[in-house]
Amino acid sequence: MVDVSQHELVPEHTVLEDDELEEVLTEYNIDRTDLPKIKRNDAALPDDAEVGDVIQIVRDSRTTDQSVVYRLVVE
């Protein structure tokens, strides 16, 4: 079986630690539930991602070199 998360076109997905998450939520003045959602069964998620975790996704960008987005893992 192919591990989709290791494909070269899939951006880097990492689970945020609690202290990193608090910095992000404070910076944007939002709650965890205000973040866009990503389903737990998404093939690109790291194996250690659990429902309620926040994922940081780092994508390549033509204009800013890298683009960072955050997603809340849901059922």
Tab-separated table of N, CA, C and O in Angstrom:
chain	number	residue	atom	x	y	z
A	1	MET	N	0.841	-1.177	0.000
A	1	MET	CA	0.000	0.000	0.000
A	1	MET	C	0.889	1.245	0.000
A	1	MET	O	1.929	1.279	0.636
A	2	VAL	N	0.457	2.289	-0.671
A	2	VAL	CA	1.222	3.531	-0.790
A	2	VAL	C	0.912	4.452	0.383
A	2	VAL	O	-0.245	4.638	0.746
A	3	ASP	N	1.951	5.049	0.973
A	3	ASP	CA	1.776	6.023	2.055
A	3	ASP	C	1.653	7.409	1.433
A	3	ASP	O	2.639	8.031	1.066
A	4	VAL	N	0.421	7.893	1.297
A	4	VAL	CA	0.148	9.168	0.635
A	4	VAL	C	0.846	10.323	1.336
A	4	VAL	O	1.308	11.261	0.693
A	5	SER	N	0.962	10.270	2.648
A	5	SER	CA	1.554	11.379	3.399
A	5	SER	C	3.016	11.612	3.044
A	5	SER	O	3.556	12.688	3.296
A	6	GLN	N	3.673	10.629	2.435
A	6	GLN	CA	5.081	10.764	2.065
A	6	GLN	C	5.275	11.194	0.615
A	6	GLN	O	6.413	11.324	0.159
A	7	HIS	N	4.186	11.434	-0.110
A	7	HIS	CA	4.293	11.840	-1.505
A	7	HIS	C	4.876	13.249	-1.596
A	7	HIS	O	4.623	14.098	-0.749
A	8	GLU	N	5.657	13.514	-2.635
A	8	GLU	CA	6.342	14.803	-2.778
A	8	GLU	C	5.398	15.985	-2.955
A	8	GLU	O	5.766	17.124	-2.672
A	9	LEU	N	4.179	15.754	-3.403
A	9	LEU	CA	3.229	16.852	-3.594
A	9	LEU	C	2.393	17.159	-2.353
A	9	LEU	O	1.674	18.156	-2.330
A	10	VAL	N	2.476	16.320	-1.335
A	10	VAL	CA	1.724	16.559	-0.096
A	10	VAL	C	2.552	17.465	0.803
A	10	VAL	O	3.700	17.164	1.122
A	11	PRO	N	1.984	18.626	1.219
A	11	PRO	CA	2.747	19.533	2.083
A	11	PRO	C	2.993	18.926	3.463
A	11	PRO	O	2.321	17.978	3.880
A	12	GLU	N	3.944	19.500	4.174
A	12	GLU	CA	4.311	19.027	5.513
A	12	GLU	C	3.169	19.268	6.498
A	12	GLU	O	2.671	20.379	6.621
A	13	HIS	N	2.751	18.225	7.203
A	13	HIS	CA	1.710	18.294	8.228
A	13	HIS	C	2.347	17.929	9.567
A	13	HIS	O	2.937	16.853	9.690
A	14	THR	N	2.213	18.797	10.575
A	14	THR	CA	2.732	18.487	11.902
A	14	THR	C	1.695	18.853	12.963
A	14	THR	O	0.948	19.818	12.799
A	15	VAL	N	1.683	18.076	14.030
A	15	VAL	CA	0.784	18.342	15.157
A	15	VAL	C	1.419	19.421	16.025
A	15	VAL	O	2.591	19.323	16.389
A	16	LEU	N	0.650	20.464	16.338
A	16	LEU	CA	1.166	21.538	17.184
A	16	LEU	C	1.152	21.126	18.649
A	16	LEU	O	0.201	20.494	19.126
A	17	GLU	N	2.198	21.513	19.360
A	17	GLU	CA	2.249	21.336	20.813
A	17	GLU	C	1.357	22.405	21.454
A	17	GLU	O	1.042	23.427	20.824
A	18	ASP	N	0.970	22.202	22.702
A	18	ASP	CA	0.060	23.126	23.386
A	18	ASP	C	0.591	24.548	23.451
A	18	ASP	O	-0.163	25.503	23.237
A	19	ASP	N	1.887	24.732	23.738
A	19	ASP	CA	2.430	26.087	23.839
A	19	ASP	C	2.446	26.781	22.475
A	19	ASP	O	2.150	27.975	22.375
A	20	GLU	N	2.740	26.043	21.405
A	20	GLU	CA	2.709	26.610	20.053
A	20	GLU	C	1.279	26.976	19.669
A	20	GLU	O	1.039	28.026	19.064
A	21	LEU	N	0.338	26.125	20.046
A	21	LEU	CA	-1.069	26.372	19.740
A	21	LEU	C	-1.558	27.645	20.422
A	21	LEU	O	-2.240	28.469	19.800
A	22	GLU	N	-1.201	27.824	21.680
A	22	GLU	CA	-1.622	29.029	22.402
A	22	GLU	C	-1.090	30.299	21.737
A	22	GLU	O	-1.786	31.302	21.658
A	23	GLU	N	0.143	30.262	21.242
A	23	GLU	CA	0.723	31.409	20.535
A	23	GLU	C	-0.085	31.734	19.277
A	23	GLU	O	-0.366	32.902	19.004
A	24	VAL	N	-0.451	30.698	18.529
A	24	VAL	CA	-1.214	30.899	17.286
A	24	VAL	C	-2.590	31.473	17.599
A	24	VAL	O	-3.031	32.446	16.976
A	25	LEU	N	-3.277	30.887	18.578
A	25	LEU	CA	-4.616	31.355	18.928
A	25	LEU	C	-4.594	32.791	19.439
A	25	LEU	O	-5.477	33.586	19.120
A	26	THR	N	-3.571	33.133	20.204
A	26	THR	CA	-3.430	34.499	20.710
A	26	THR	C	-3.119	35.468	19.575
A	26	THR	O	-3.692	36.566	19.510
A	27	GLU	N	-2.226	35.068	18.676
A	27	GLU	CA	-1.840	35.934	17.558
A	27	GLU	C	-3.042	36.305	16.695
A	27	GLU	O	-3.201	37.445	16.275
A	28	TYR	N	-3.905	35.330	16.431
A	28	TYR	CA	-5.062	35.569	15.574
A	28	TYR	C	-6.325	35.914	16.356
A	28	TYR	O	-7.373	36.173	15.758
A	29	ASN	N	-6.247	35.908	17.700
A	29	ASN	CA	-7.373	36.230	18.573
A	29	ASN	C	-8.601	35.368	18.232
A	29	ASN	O	-9.687	35.880	17.980
A	30	ILE	N	-8.391	34.044	18.206
A	30	ILE	CA	-9.454	33.099	17.890
A	30	ILE	C	-9.451	31.955	18.893
A	30	ILE	O	-8.521	31.805	19.677
A	31	ASP	N	-10.503	31.158	18.854
A	31	ASP	CA	-10.574	29.921	19.628
A	31	ASP	C	-10.205	28.755	18.712
A	31	ASP	O	-10.263	28.872	17.484
A	32	ARG	N	-9.889	27.646	19.315
A	32	ARG	CA	-9.530	26.441	18.561
A	32	ARG	C	-10.638	26.063	17.579
A	32	ARG	O	-10.373	25.663	16.447
A	33	THR	N	-11.899	26.205	17.992
A	33	THR	CA	-13.025	25.802	17.143
A	33	THR	C	-13.259	26.745	15.970
A	33	THR	O	-14.040	26.430	15.074
A	34	ASP	N	-12.608	27.908	15.960
A	34	ASP	CA	-12.730	28.847	14.838
A	34	ASP	C	-11.858	28.439	13.651
A	34	ASP	O	-12.017	28.983	12.556
A	35	LEU	N	-10.929	27.520	13.863
A	35	LEU	CA	-10.033	27.090	12.794
A	35	LEU	C	-10.774	26.251	11.760
A	35	LEU	O	-11.749	25.571	12.099
A	36	PRO	N	-10.301	26.263	10.504
A	36	PRO	CA	-10.868	25.338	9.513
A	36	PRO	C	-10.643	23.898	9.964
A	36	PRO	O	-9.722	23.624	10.737
A	37	LYS	N	-11.464	22.997	9.495
A	37	LYS	CA	-11.428	21.602	9.952
A	37	LYS	C	-10.728	20.694	8.935
A	37	LYS	O	-10.677	20.998	7.751
A	38	ILE	N	-10.205	19.576	9.440
A	38	ILE	CA	-9.669	18.510	8.607
A	38	ILE	C	-10.115	17.199	9.243
A	38	ILE	O	-10.079	17.045	10.470
A	39	LYS	N	-10.584	16.275	8.426
A	39	LYS	CA	-11.086	15.002	8.954
A	39	LYS	C	-9.955	14.094	9.406
A	39	LYS	O	-8.886	14.070	8.811
A	40	ARG	N	-10.198	13.336	10.450
A	40	ARG	CA	-9.207	12.429	11.025
A	40	ARG	C	-8.757	11.373	10.023
A	40	ARG	O	-7.630	10.922	10.055
A	41	ASN	N	-9.607	11.011	9.096
A	41	ASN	CA	-9.250	9.975	8.133
A	41	ASN	C	-8.548	10.536	6.888
A	41	ASN	O	-8.327	9.810	5.926
A	42	ASP	N	-8.176	11.827	6.892
A	42	ASP	CA	-7.422	12.407	5.780
A	42	ASP	C	-6.078	11.696	5.679
A	42	ASP	O	-5.349	11.580	6.662
A	43	ALA	N	-5.746	11.225	4.509
A	43	ALA	CA	-4.537	10.417	4.320
A	43	ALA	C	-3.245	11.186	4.585
A	43	ALA	O	-2.217	10.586	4.877
A	44	ALA	N	-3.273	12.507	4.501
A	44	ALA	CA	-2.061	13.297	4.690
A	44	ALA	C	-1.725	13.550	6.160
A	44	ALA	O	-0.616	13.978	6.468
A	45	LEU	N	-2.655	13.272	7.063
A	45	LEU	CA	-2.413	13.534	8.479
A	45	LEU	C	-1.336	12.609	9.044
A	45	LEU	O	-1.253	11.441	8.659
A	46	PRO	N	-0.553	13.135	9.995
A	46	PRO	CA	0.409	12.255	10.675
A	46	PRO	C	-0.331	11.176	11.466
A	46	PRO	O	-1.469	11.374	11.896
A	47	ASP	N	0.320	10.035	11.659
A	47	ASP	CA	-0.314	8.923	12.373
A	47	ASP	C	-0.677	9.268	13.806
A	47	ASP	O	-1.624	8.709	14.364
A	48	ASP	N	0.062	10.198	14.439
A	48	ASP	CA	-0.187	10.519	15.842
A	48	ASP	C	-1.260	11.600	16.032
A	48	ASP	O	-1.543	12.000	17.150
A	49	ALA	N	-1.884	12.067	14.953
A	49	ALA	CA	-2.926	13.096	15.059
A	49	ALA	C	-4.204	12.495	15.629
A	49	ALA	O	-4.655	11.445	15.190
A	50	GLU	N	-4.754	13.158	16.616
A	50	GLU	CA	-5.994	12.729	17.264
A	50	GLU	C	-7.063	13.799	17.067
A	50	GLU	O	-6.742	14.957	16.798
A	51	VAL	N	-8.313	13.410	17.240
A	51	VAL	CA	-9.411	14.372	17.176
A	51	VAL	C	-9.172	15.441	18.245
A	51	VAL	O	-8.856	15.120	19.393
A	52	GLY	N	-9.280	16.710	17.860
A	52	GLY	CA	-9.049	17.824	18.779
A	52	GLY	C	-7.668	18.444	18.629
A	52	GLY	O	-7.435	19.543	19.102
A	53	ASP	N	-6.733	17.754	17.973
A	53	ASP	CA	-5.400	18.310	17.726
A	53	ASP	C	-5.477	19.390	16.649
A	53	ASP	O	-6.390	19.403	15.827
A	54	VAL	N	-4.500	20.270	16.666
A	54	VAL	CA	-4.378	21.279	15.620
A	54	VAL	C	-3.146	20.937	14.797
A	54	VAL	O	-2.074	20.685	15.333
A	55	ILE	N	-3.321	20.933	13.488
A	55	ILE	CA	-2.270	20.578	12.546
A	55	ILE	C	-1.748	21.844	11.872
A	55	ILE	O	-2.530	22.689	11.442
A	56	GLN	N	-0.434	21.943	11.778
A	56	GLN	CA	0.201	23.026	11.031
A	56	GLN	C	0.599	22.452	9.671
A	56	GLN	O	1.264	21.418	9.597
A	57	ILE	N	0.162	23.126	8.603
A	57	ILE	CA	0.470	22.683	7.248
A	57	ILE	C	1.324	23.754	6.589
A	57	ILE	O	0.920	24.913	6.520
A	58	VAL	N	2.508	23.358	6.119
A	58	VAL	CA	3.439	24.294	5.485
A	58	VAL	C	3.503	23.950	4.003
A	58	VAL	O	3.944	22.862	3.635
A	59	ARG	N	3.037	24.893	3.177
A	59	ARG	CA	3.013	24.690	1.728
A	59	ARG	C	4.021	25.624	1.061
A	59	ARG	O	4.285	26.716	1.555
A	60	ASP	N	4.518	25.206	-0.089
A	60	ASP	CA	5.344	26.096	-0.902
A	60	ASP	C	4.449	27.158	-1.510
A	60	ASP	O	3.299	26.900	-1.858
A	61	SER	N	4.999	28.369	-1.640
A	61	SER	CA	4.245	29.476	-2.214
A	61	SER	C	5.145	30.256	-3.161
A	61	SER	O	6.316	30.497	-2.851
A	62	ARG	N	4.608	30.649	-4.282
A	62	ARG	CA	5.398	31.434	-5.233
A	62	ARG	C	5.685	32.835	-4.725
A	62	ARG	O	6.722	33.402	-5.016
A	63	THR	N	4.756	33.401	-3.985
A	63	THR	CA	4.904	34.795	-3.559
A	63	THR	C	5.599	34.974	-2.219
A	63	THR	O	6.277	35.963	-2.013
A	64	THR	N	5.419	34.027	-1.300
A	64	THR	CA	6.001	34.198	0.036
A	64	THR	C	6.944	33.078	0.434
A	64	THR	O	7.269	32.934	1.599
A	65	ASP	N	7.362	32.275	-0.513
A	65	ASP	CA	8.246	31.140	-0.291
A	65	ASP	C	7.515	29.998	0.422
A	65	ASP	O	7.524	28.884	-0.036
A	66	GLN	N	6.896	30.297	1.575
A	66	GLN	CA	6.125	29.287	2.300
A	66	GLN	C	4.836	29.893	2.828
A	66	GLN	O	4.805	31.050	3.228
A	67	SER	N	3.798	29.091	2.846
A	67	SER	CA	2.511	29.487	3.389
A	67	SER	C	2.171	28.532	4.525
A	67	SER	O	2.257	27.312	4.356
A	68	VAL	N	1.797	29.070	5.675
A	68	VAL	CA	1.473	28.247	6.844
A	68	VAL	C	-0.011	28.395	7.144
A	68	VAL	O	-0.524	29.514	7.258
A	69	VAL	N	-0.696	27.246	7.249
A	69	VAL	CA	-2.114	27.235	7.614
A	69	VAL	C	-2.317	26.240	8.755
A	69	VAL	O	-1.477	25.371	8.992
A	70	TYR	N	-3.428	26.390	9.448
A	70	TYR	CA	-3.741	25.540	10.595
A	70	TYR	C	-5.099	24.906	10.407
A	70	TYR	O	-6.020	25.538	9.890
A	71	ARG	N	-5.237	23.658	10.850
A	71	ARG	CA	-6.498	22.930	10.752
A	71	ARG	C	-6.765	22.178	12.054
A	71	ARG	O	-5.851	21.646	12.662
A	72	LEU	N	-8.037	22.141	12.455
A	72	LEU	CA	-8.468	21.379	13.626
A	72	LEU	C	-8.921	20.004	13.177
A	72	LEU	O	-9.741	19.883	12.258
A	73	VAL	N	-8.399	18.963	13.797
A	73	VAL	CA	-8.757	17.588	13.439
A	73	VAL	C	-10.120	17.259	14.050
A	73	VAL	O	-10.328	17.432	15.246
A	74	VAL	N	-11.037	16.808	13.183
A	74	VAL	CA	-12.388	16.423	13.625
A	74	VAL	C	-12.659	14.985	13.215
A	74	VAL	O	-11.944	14.405	12.417
A	75	GLU	N	-13.718	14.413	13.764
A	75	GLU	CA	-14.116	13.026	13.515
A	75	GLU	C	-14.387	12.753	12.069
A	75	GLU	O	-14.783	13.480	11.266
